[in-house]
mmCIF file of C-alpha atoms in Angstrom:
data_model
loop_
_atom_site.group_PDB
_atom_site.id
_atom_site.type_symbol
_atom_site.label_atom_id
_atom_site.label_comp_id
_atom_site.label_asym_id
_atom_site.label_seq_id
_atom_site.Cartn_x
_atom_site.Cartn_y
_atom_site.Cartn_z
ATOM 1 C CA MET A 1 -172.180 94.114 -65.359
ATOM 2 C CA ALA A 2 -174.835 94.665 -68.007
ATOM 3 C CA MET A 3 -176.762 91.580 -69.090
ATOM 4 C CA ILE A 4 -177.520 90.743 -72.698
ATOM 5 C CA TYR A 5 -180.900 89.212 -73.434
ATOM 6 C CA ASN A 6 -180.482 87.793 -76.911
ATOM 7 C CA SER A 7 -183.758 86.345 -78.104
ATOM 8 C CA ILE A 8 -186.987 88.251 -78.671
ATOM 9 C CA PRO A 9 -190.439 86.593 -78.598
ATOM 10 C CA TYR A 10 -191.834 88.302 -81.701
ATOM 11 C CA PHE A 11 -190.959 90.909 -84.301
ATOM 12 C CA PRO A 12 -192.742 93.357 -86.646
ATOM 13 C CA THR A 13 -193.129 92.427 -90.312
ATOM 14 C CA GLN A 14 -193.937 94.826 -93.125
ATOM 15 C CA VAL A 15 -197.181 94.053 -94.989
ATOM 16 C CA SER A 16 -195.201 94.279 -98.240
ATOM 17 C CA PHE A 17 -192.650 91.695 -97.056
ATOM 18 C CA PHE A 18 -193.672 89.043 -99.585
ATOM 19 C CA GLU A 19 -193.625 91.623 -102.390
ATOM 20 C CA GLU A 20 -189.952 92.459 -101.918
ATOM 21 C CA VAL A 21 -187.717 91.554 -104.856
ATOM 22 C CA ALA A 22 -185.791 88.955 -102.856
ATOM 23 C CA MET A 23 -188.960 87.151 -101.768
ATOM 24 C CA GLU A 24 -190.543 87.246 -105.209
ATOM 25 C CA LEU A 25 -187.332 85.926 -106.744
ATOM 26 C CA ILE A 26 -187.027 82.941 -104.411
ATOM 27 C CA GLU A 27 -190.705 82.127 -104.965
ATOM 28 C CA ALA A 28 -190.137 82.193 -108.728
ATOM 29 C CA ARG A 29 -187.098 79.917 -108.401
ATOM 30 C CA TYR A 30 -188.194 77.516 -105.663
ATOM 31 C CA GLY A 31 -191.943 77.944 -105.169
ATOM 32 C CA MET A 32 -193.948 79.153 -102.181
ATOM 33 C CA LYS A 33 -192.234 76.633 -99.936
ATOM 34 C CA ALA A 34 -189.207 78.946 -100.112
ATOM 35 C CA GLU A 35 -191.154 81.816 -98.522
ATOM 36 C CA THR A 36 -192.140 79.622 -95.588
ATOM 37 C CA ALA A 37 -188.533 78.489 -95.209
ATOM 38 C CA VAL A 38 -187.344 82.105 -95.089
ATOM 39 C CA MET A 39 -189.880 83.004 -92.409
ATOM 40 C CA LYS A 40 -188.729 80.019 -90.338
ATOM 41 C CA LEU A 41 -185.129 81.102 -90.848
ATOM 42 C CA VAL A 42 -185.858 84.647 -89.669
ATOM 43 C CA CYS A 43 -187.812 83.294 -86.682
ATOM 44 C CA LYS A 44 -184.827 81.114 -85.792
ATOM 45 C CA ILE A 45 -182.491 84.116 -85.902
ATOM 46 C CA TYR A 46 -184.655 86.218 -83.570
ATOM 47 C CA LYS A 47 -185.411 83.223 -81.347
ATOM 48 C CA GLU A 48 -181.814 82.150 -80.722
ATOM 49 C CA ASN A 49 -179.027 84.737 -81.016
ATOM 50 C CA GLY A 50 -181.411 87.632 -81.546
ATOM 51 C CA TYR A 51 -179.910 89.278 -84.608
ATOM 52 C CA TYR A 52 -177.623 86.726 -86.306
ATOM 53 C CA MET A 53 -177.018 83.023 -86.793
ATOM 54 C CA VAL A 54 -174.153 80.828 -87.926
ATOM 55 C CA TRP A 55 -174.739 79.341 -91.379
ATOM 56 C CA ASN A 56 -172.630 76.514 -92.755
ATOM 57 C CA GLU A 57 -173.132 73.118 -94.387
ATOM 58 C CA GLU A 58 -174.021 71.436 -91.110
ATOM 59 C CA GLN A 59 -176.487 74.153 -90.108
ATOM 60 C CA CYS A 60 -178.033 74.036 -93.588
ATOM 61 C CA THR A 61 -178.540 70.270 -93.279
ATOM 62 C CA LEU A 62 -180.099 70.537 -89.815
ATOM 63 C CA PHE A 63 -182.337 73.452 -90.751
ATOM 64 C CA THR A 64 -183.527 71.798 -93.977
ATOM 65 C CA ASN A 65 -184.451 68.675 -92.041
ATOM 66 C CA LYS A 66 -186.369 70.758 -89.489
ATOM 67 C CA VAL A 67 -188.309 72.562 -92.223
ATOM 68 C CA GLY A 68 -189.804 69.190 -93.086
ATOM 69 C CA ARG A 69 -187.645 67.968 -95.956
ATOM 70 C CA GLU A 70 -189.929 69.718 -98.429
ATOM 71 C CA ILE A 71 -186.816 71.599 -99.522
ATOM 72 C CA ALA A 72 -183.564 69.896 -100.482
ATOM 73 C CA LYS A 73 -180.356 71.050 -98.811
ATOM 74 C CA GLU A 74 -179.063 72.403 -102.133
ATOM 75 C CA GLU A 75 -182.283 74.378 -102.607
ATOM 76 C CA MET A 76 -182.021 75.861 -99.117
ATOM 77 C CA GLN A 77 -178.459 76.969 -99.747
ATOM 78 C CA GLY A 78 -179.602 78.457 -103.051
ATOM 79 C CA ILE A 79 -182.331 80.392 -101.239
ATOM 80 C CA VAL A 80 -179.812 81.815 -98.765
ATOM 81 C CA GLU A 81 -177.427 82.794 -101.563
ATOM 82 C CA THR A 82 -180.256 84.513 -103.450
ATOM 83 C CA LEU A 83 -181.175 86.451 -100.315
ATOM 84 C CA MET A 84 -177.568 87.586 -99.977
ATOM 85 C CA GLU A 85 -177.423 88.639 -103.631
ATOM 86 C CA LYS A 86 -180.482 90.828 -103.099
ATOM 87 C CA GLY A 87 -179.268 92.325 -99.818
ATOM 88 C CA PHE A 88 -181.719 90.533 -97.545
ATOM 89 C CA PHE A 89 -178.660 89.214 -95.679
ATOM 90 C CA ASP A 90 -175.306 90.992 -95.566
ATOM 91 C CA LYS A 91 -173.013 89.242 -98.043
ATOM 92 C CA GLU A 92 -169.716 90.502 -96.619
ATOM 93 C CA THR A 93 -170.531 89.366 -93.087
ATOM 94 C CA TYR A 94 -171.341 85.915 -94.401
ATOM 95 C CA LYS A 95 -168.108 85.714 -96.408
ATOM 96 C CA GLU A 96 -165.983 86.867 -93.489
ATOM 97 C CA HIS A 97 -167.677 85.164 -90.537
ATOM 98 C CA GLY A 98 -170.162 82.611 -91.921
ATOM 99 C CA ILE A 99 -172.953 84.623 -90.278
ATOM 100 C CA LEU A 100 -176.452 85.504 -91.511
ATOM 101 C CA THR A 101 -177.533 88.985 -90.420
ATOM 102 C CA SER A 102 -178.479 92.354 -91.904
ATOM 103 C CA VAL A 103 -178.893 96.001 -90.992
ATOM 104 C CA GLU A 104 -182.688 95.627 -90.921
ATOM 105 C CA ILE A 105 -182.611 92.531 -88.713
ATOM 106 C CA GLN A 106 -180.290 94.318 -86.304
ATOM 107 C CA ARG A 107 -182.437 97.458 -86.219
ATOM 108 C CA VAL A 108 -185.516 95.397 -85.346
ATOM 109 C CA TRP A 109 -183.590 93.570 -82.614
ATOM 110 C CA LEU A 110 -182.146 96.788 -81.171
ATOM 111 C CA GLU A 111 -185.590 98.372 -81.104
ATOM 112 C CA ALA A 112 -187.148 95.329 -79.454
ATOM 113 C CA THR A 113 -184.447 95.144 -76.770
ATOM 114 C CA LYS A 114 -183.771 98.832 -76.181
ATOM 115 C CA ARG A 115 -185.235 98.657 -72.663
ATOM 116 C CA ARG A 116 -182.859 95.896 -71.649
ATOM 117 C CA LYS A 117 -179.451 96.539 -70.127
ATOM 118 C CA ARG A 118 -176.924 95.829 -72.855
ATOM 119 C CA ASP A 119 -173.254 96.377 -73.470
ATOM 120 C CA LEU A 120 -173.560 97.352 -77.111
ATOM 121 C CA GLU A 121 -169.836 97.686 -77.634
ATOM 122 C CA SER A 122 -169.339 93.998 -76.892
ATOM 123 C CA LEU A 123 -171.942 92.760 -79.389
ATOM 124 C CA PRO A 124 -170.391 90.802 -82.292
ATOM 125 C CA TYR A 125 -171.119 91.257 -86.008
ATOM 126 C CA MET A 126 -172.886 94.597 -85.543
ATOM 127 C CA LEU A 127 -173.590 96.541 -88.742
ATOM 128 C CA VAL A 128 -175.732 99.233 -87.114
ATOM 129 C CA LYS A 129 -174.150 102.142 -85.285
ATOM 130 C CA THR A 130 -176.097 103.208 -82.221
ATOM 131 C CA GLU A 131 -175.943 106.203 -79.907
ATOM 132 C CA GLU A 132 -177.558 104.336 -77.021
ATOM 133 C CA SER A 133 -174.328 104.064 -75.024
ATOM 134 C CA ASP A 134 -173.668 107.792 -75.349
ATOM 135 C CA LYS A 135 -177.188 108.655 -74.259
ATOM 136 C CA GLY A 136 -176.952 106.388 -71.253
ATOM 137 C CA GLY A 137 -173.547 107.734 -70.231
ATOM 138 C CA LYS A 138 -174.346 111.446 -70.120
ATOM 139 C CA ASP A 139 -176.258 111.521 -66.866
ATOM 140 C CA GLY A 140 -177.372 107.972 -66.243
ATOM 141 C CA LYS A 141 -180.975 108.891 -66.964
ATOM 142 C CA ALA A 142 -181.425 106.599 -69.913
ATOM 143 C CA ASP A 143 -181.134 103.436 -67.856
ATOM 144 C CA LYS A 144 -183.352 104.831 -65.099
ATOM 145 C CA GLU A 145 -186.044 105.808 -67.542
ATOM 146 C CA THR A 146 -186.122 102.433 -69.238
ATOM 147 C CA ASP A 147 -185.536 99.991 -66.386
ATOM 148 C CA GLY A 148 -189.199 99.641 -65.452
ATOM 149 C CA MET A 149 -190.748 99.746 -68.874
ATOM 150 C CA GLN A 150 -192.454 97.039 -70.921
ATOM 151 C CA ASN A 151 -189.867 94.290 -71.125
ATOM 152 C CA PRO A 152 -190.814 90.701 -70.270
ATOM 153 C CA GLN A 153 -187.762 90.263 -68.022
ATOM 154 C CA ASN A 154 -188.270 93.580 -66.192
ATOM 155 C CA CYS A 155 -191.975 92.951 -65.751
ATOM 156 C CA MET A 156 -191.354 89.597 -64.125
ATOM 157 C CA GLN A 157 -188.546 90.954 -61.923
ATOM 158 C CA ASP A 158 -190.688 93.844 -60.739
ATOM 159 C CA ALA A 159 -193.541 91.482 -59.946
ATOM 160 C CA ASP A 160 -191.233 89.197 -57.989
ATOM 161 C CA ASN A 161 -189.786 92.077 -55.955
ATOM 162 C CA SER A 162 -193.191 93.519 -55.160
ATOM 163 C CA THR A 163 -194.471 90.295 -53.641
ATOM 164 C CA GLU A 164 -191.726 90.144 -51.017
ATOM 165 C CA ASN A 165 -193.193 93.009 -48.986
ATOM 166 C CA ALA A 166 -196.836 92.697 -49.982
ATOM 167 C CA ASP A 167 -199.608 91.391 -47.743
ATOM 168 C CA ASN A 168 -201.722 88.381 -48.729
ATOM 169 C CA SER A 169 -204.209 90.480 -50.635
ATOM 170 C CA GLU A 170 -201.534 92.168 -52.697
ATOM 171 C CA GLN A 171 -199.806 88.841 -53.269
ATOM 172 C CA ASN A 172 -202.997 87.386 -54.717
ATOM 173 C CA LYS A 173 -203.313 90.349 -57.032
ATOM 174 C CA THR A 174 -199.728 89.946 -58.187
ATOM 175 C CA GLU A 175 -200.220 86.243 -58.847
ATOM 176 C CA GLN A 176 -203.318 87.045 -60.886
ATOM 177 C CA ASN A 177 -201.353 89.607 -62.885
ATOM 178 C CA LYS A 178 -198.675 87.010 -63.603
ATOM 179 C CA ALA A 179 -201.341 84.593 -64.813
ATOM 180 C CA ASN A 180 -202.654 87.264 -67.144
ATOM 181 C CA GLU A 181 -199.137 87.927 -68.443
ATOM 182 C CA ASN A 182 -198.733 84.228 -69.197
ATOM 183 C CA ARG A 183 -201.843 84.311 -71.378
ATOM 184 C CA GLU A 184 -200.740 87.291 -73.424
ATOM 185 C CA LEU A 185 -197.458 88.577 -74.759
ATOM 186 C CA PRO A 186 -196.673 92.230 -73.970
ATOM 187 C CA PRO A 187 -196.816 94.568 -76.976
ATOM 188 C CA LEU A 188 -193.577 95.393 -78.750
ATOM 189 C CA THR A 189 -192.897 99.092 -79.131
ATOM 190 C CA PRO A 190 -192.773 99.558 -82.922
ATOM 191 C CA PRO A 191 -190.289 101.743 -84.782
ATOM 192 C CA PRO A 192 -191.751 105.207 -85.476
ATOM 193 C CA GLY A 193 -194.299 105.117 -88.272
ATOM 194 C CA GLU A 194 -194.427 101.290 -88.415
ATOM 195 C CA ASP A 195 -197.051 98.779 -87.317
ATOM 196 C CA VAL A 196 -196.143 96.341 -84.528
ATOM 197 C CA GLY A 197 -196.750 93.503 -86.962
ATOM 198 C CA VAL A 198 -198.417 90.175 -86.754
ATOM 199 C CA TRP A 199 -199.070 90.075 -82.974
ATOM 200 C CA ARG A 200 -201.028 93.322 -83.006
ATOM 201 C CA LYS A 201 -202.964 92.146 -86.073
ATOM 202 C CA TYR A 202 -204.139 89.041 -84.239
ATOM 203 C CA SER A 203 -204.688 90.716 -80.861
ATOM 204 C CA PHE A 204 -208.403 89.837 -81.059
ATOM 205 C CA ILE A 205 -207.473 86.189 -80.380
ATOM 206 C CA GLU A 206 -206.774 84.907 -76.872
ATOM 207 C CA PHE A 207 -203.977 82.383 -77.266
ATOM 208 C CA PRO A 208 -203.556 79.608 -74.670
ATOM 209 C CA GLY A 209 -200.392 79.861 -72.609
ATOM 210 C CA TYR A 210 -198.992 76.559 -73.853
ATOM 211 C CA ALA A 211 -198.901 77.893 -77.424
ATOM 212 C CA TYR A 212 -195.950 80.130 -76.482
ATOM 213 C CA ASN A 213 -193.783 77.107 -75.640
ATOM 214 C CA LYS A 214 -191.319 77.124 -78.526
ATOM 215 C CA ASN A 215 -190.241 73.573 -77.775
ATOM 216 C CA THR A 216 -193.686 72.335 -78.804
ATOM 217 C CA HIS A 217 -195.172 75.131 -80.923
ATOM 218 C CA ASN A 218 -194.287 77.670 -83.597
ATOM 219 C CA LEU A 219 -197.257 79.988 -83.203
ATOM 220 C CA GLU A 220 -195.471 83.043 -84.547
ATOM 221 C CA CYS A 221 -194.477 81.434 -87.837
ATOM 222 C CA LEU A 222 -198.003 80.086 -88.301
ATOM 223 C CA LEU A 223 -199.433 83.590 -87.856
ATOM 224 C CA LEU A 224 -196.885 84.936 -90.318
ATOM 225 C CA ALA A 225 -197.838 82.223 -92.812
ATOM 226 C CA LEU A 226 -201.562 83.030 -92.471
ATOM 227 C CA ASP A 227 -200.777 86.710 -92.887
ATOM 228 C CA GLY A 228 -198.680 85.968 -95.978
ATOM 229 C CA LEU A 229 -201.535 83.954 -97.478
ATOM 230 C CA HIS A 230 -203.889 86.908 -96.804
ATOM 231 C CA ILE A 231 -206.276 84.817 -94.705
ATOM 232 C CA ASN A 232 -208.111 87.741 -93.123
ATOM 233 C CA ASP A 233 -211.473 86.288 -92.060
ATOM 234 C CA PRO A 234 -211.394 86.185 -88.220
ATOM 235 C CA ASN A 235 -213.548 83.043 -88.098
ATOM 236 C CA ASP A 236 -211.294 81.248 -90.594
ATOM 237 C CA THR A 237 -208.213 82.294 -88.634
ATOM 238 C CA LYS A 238 -209.632 81.058 -85.319
ATOM 239 C CA ALA A 239 -210.701 77.754 -86.887
ATOM 240 C CA ILE A 240 -207.255 77.179 -88.413
ATOM 241 C CA LEU A 241 -205.526 77.969 -85.129
ATOM 242 C CA LYS A 242 -207.730 75.531 -83.206
ATOM 243 C CA LEU A 243 -207.369 72.763 -85.803
ATOM 244 C CA SER A 244 -203.596 73.202 -85.801
ATOM 245 C CA ASP A 245 -203.532 73.363 -81.986
ATOM 246 C CA TYR A 246 -202.061 76.847 -82.344
ATOM 247 C CA GLY A 247 -199.111 75.842 -84.502
ATOM 248 C CA ARG A 248 -198.084 72.676 -82.697
ATOM 249 C CA LEU A 249 -194.902 71.212 -84.156
ATOM 250 C CA GLY A 250 -195.666 68.076 -86.174
ATOM 251 C CA ASN A 251 -199.249 69.154 -86.867
ATOM 252 C CA GLU A 252 -200.508 68.591 -90.420
ATOM 253 C CA VAL A 253 -200.857 72.351 -90.934
ATOM 254 C CA TRP A 254 -197.156 72.687 -91.759
ATOM 255 C CA LYS A 255 -197.252 69.945 -94.373
ATOM 256 C CA ILE A 256 -200.380 71.413 -95.961
ATOM 257 C CA ILE A 257 -198.970 74.949 -96.092
ATOM 258 C CA HIS A 258 -195.732 73.745 -97.665
ATOM 259 C CA ALA A 259 -197.267 71.334 -100.181
ATOM 260 C CA THR A 260 -200.171 73.431 -101.477
ATOM 261 C CA LYS A 261 -199.854 75.464 -104.662
ATOM 262 C CA TRP A 262 -201.593 78.510 -103.219
ATOM 263 C CA SER A 263 -201.557 80.538 -106.424
ATOM 264 C CA ILE A 264 -204.445 78.429 -107.770
ATOM 265 C CA VAL A 265 -206.476 78.429 -104.530
ATOM 266 C CA ASN A 266 -209.241 81.024 -104.338
ATOM 267 C CA SER A 267 -210.568 80.762 -100.781
ATOM 268 C CA LYS A 268 -207.349 79.989 -98.933
ATOM 269 C CA GLY A 269 -208.856 80.047 -95.449
ATOM 270 C CA LYS A 270 -211.700 77.652 -96.285
ATOM 271 C CA TYR A 271 -209.306 75.395 -98.197
ATOM 272 C CA LEU A 272 -206.903 75.149 -95.259
ATOM 273 C CA ILE A 273 -209.753 74.434 -92.830
ATOM 274 C CA GLY A 274 -211.053 71.680 -95.122
ATOM 275 C CA ALA A 275 -207.597 70.158 -95.513
ATOM 276 C CA LEU A 276 -207.024 70.177 -91.744
ATOM 277 C CA ASN A 277 -210.414 68.571 -91.079
ATOM 278 C CA LYS A 278 -209.663 65.910 -93.689
ATOM 279 C CA ALA A 279 -206.259 65.207 -92.140
ATOM 280 C CA ARG A 280 -207.864 64.932 -88.706
ATOM 281 C CA THR A 281 -210.487 62.381 -89.844
ATOM 282 C CA GLN A 282 -207.887 60.337 -91.705
ATOM 283 C CA GLY A 283 -205.536 60.417 -88.741
#
């Protein structure tokens, strides 16, 4: 039976994301805190069910509280409704099922998980039609060609299988490879003509393994926030990441990003570094 791996560890983001009508409209209505909330919402979708999430009054309350209470529950619901009006989320799916998803979100998820074994016909709330099942069923080559490719699950399984019959020397090499894999995330194969997004942009940074623990950190959303603020100086980026302990949950970086009126800040990187240093000395 084919397995379904729902969540994905990262996703590509267009450089014009914050210039889309939906994003500009929510910023005009609710301020820049709304943009951060949307990025956290999208991260939550990809992190949990992969391409959709249930959205109701209870979920809105819980999510708003997790954002940091910078946004009221009514504001968060207003943001979601604005996104549906502008097609960021599919309005009909929400009305019928109480689900937040979209064609674009599903395309990104399908692309990111195309090397996993999936029963596409059993997936709920799908808006995107795919020919993957047909391609795999013609001669069985599709699955064979993709089974050993760059997928975190496949990589780990292959490594585990190889160690069973390896000698001590090979086993040491395999263990070293696993350690290297824990330090870095494997690259996502981007859609044709698109950049792989924020992870490729920050590939010059070696992130500590603990930063990928989503129970304690939200590294991806921090990188997306820095990218959205156009903080491009490598030294500023590295300093911010270290001061924030690589996006540790509860760190002052989230409060500062949400509370600052960035439109009047000239040197955003230096400002954020200064604010983090100040918070550290006061704490």
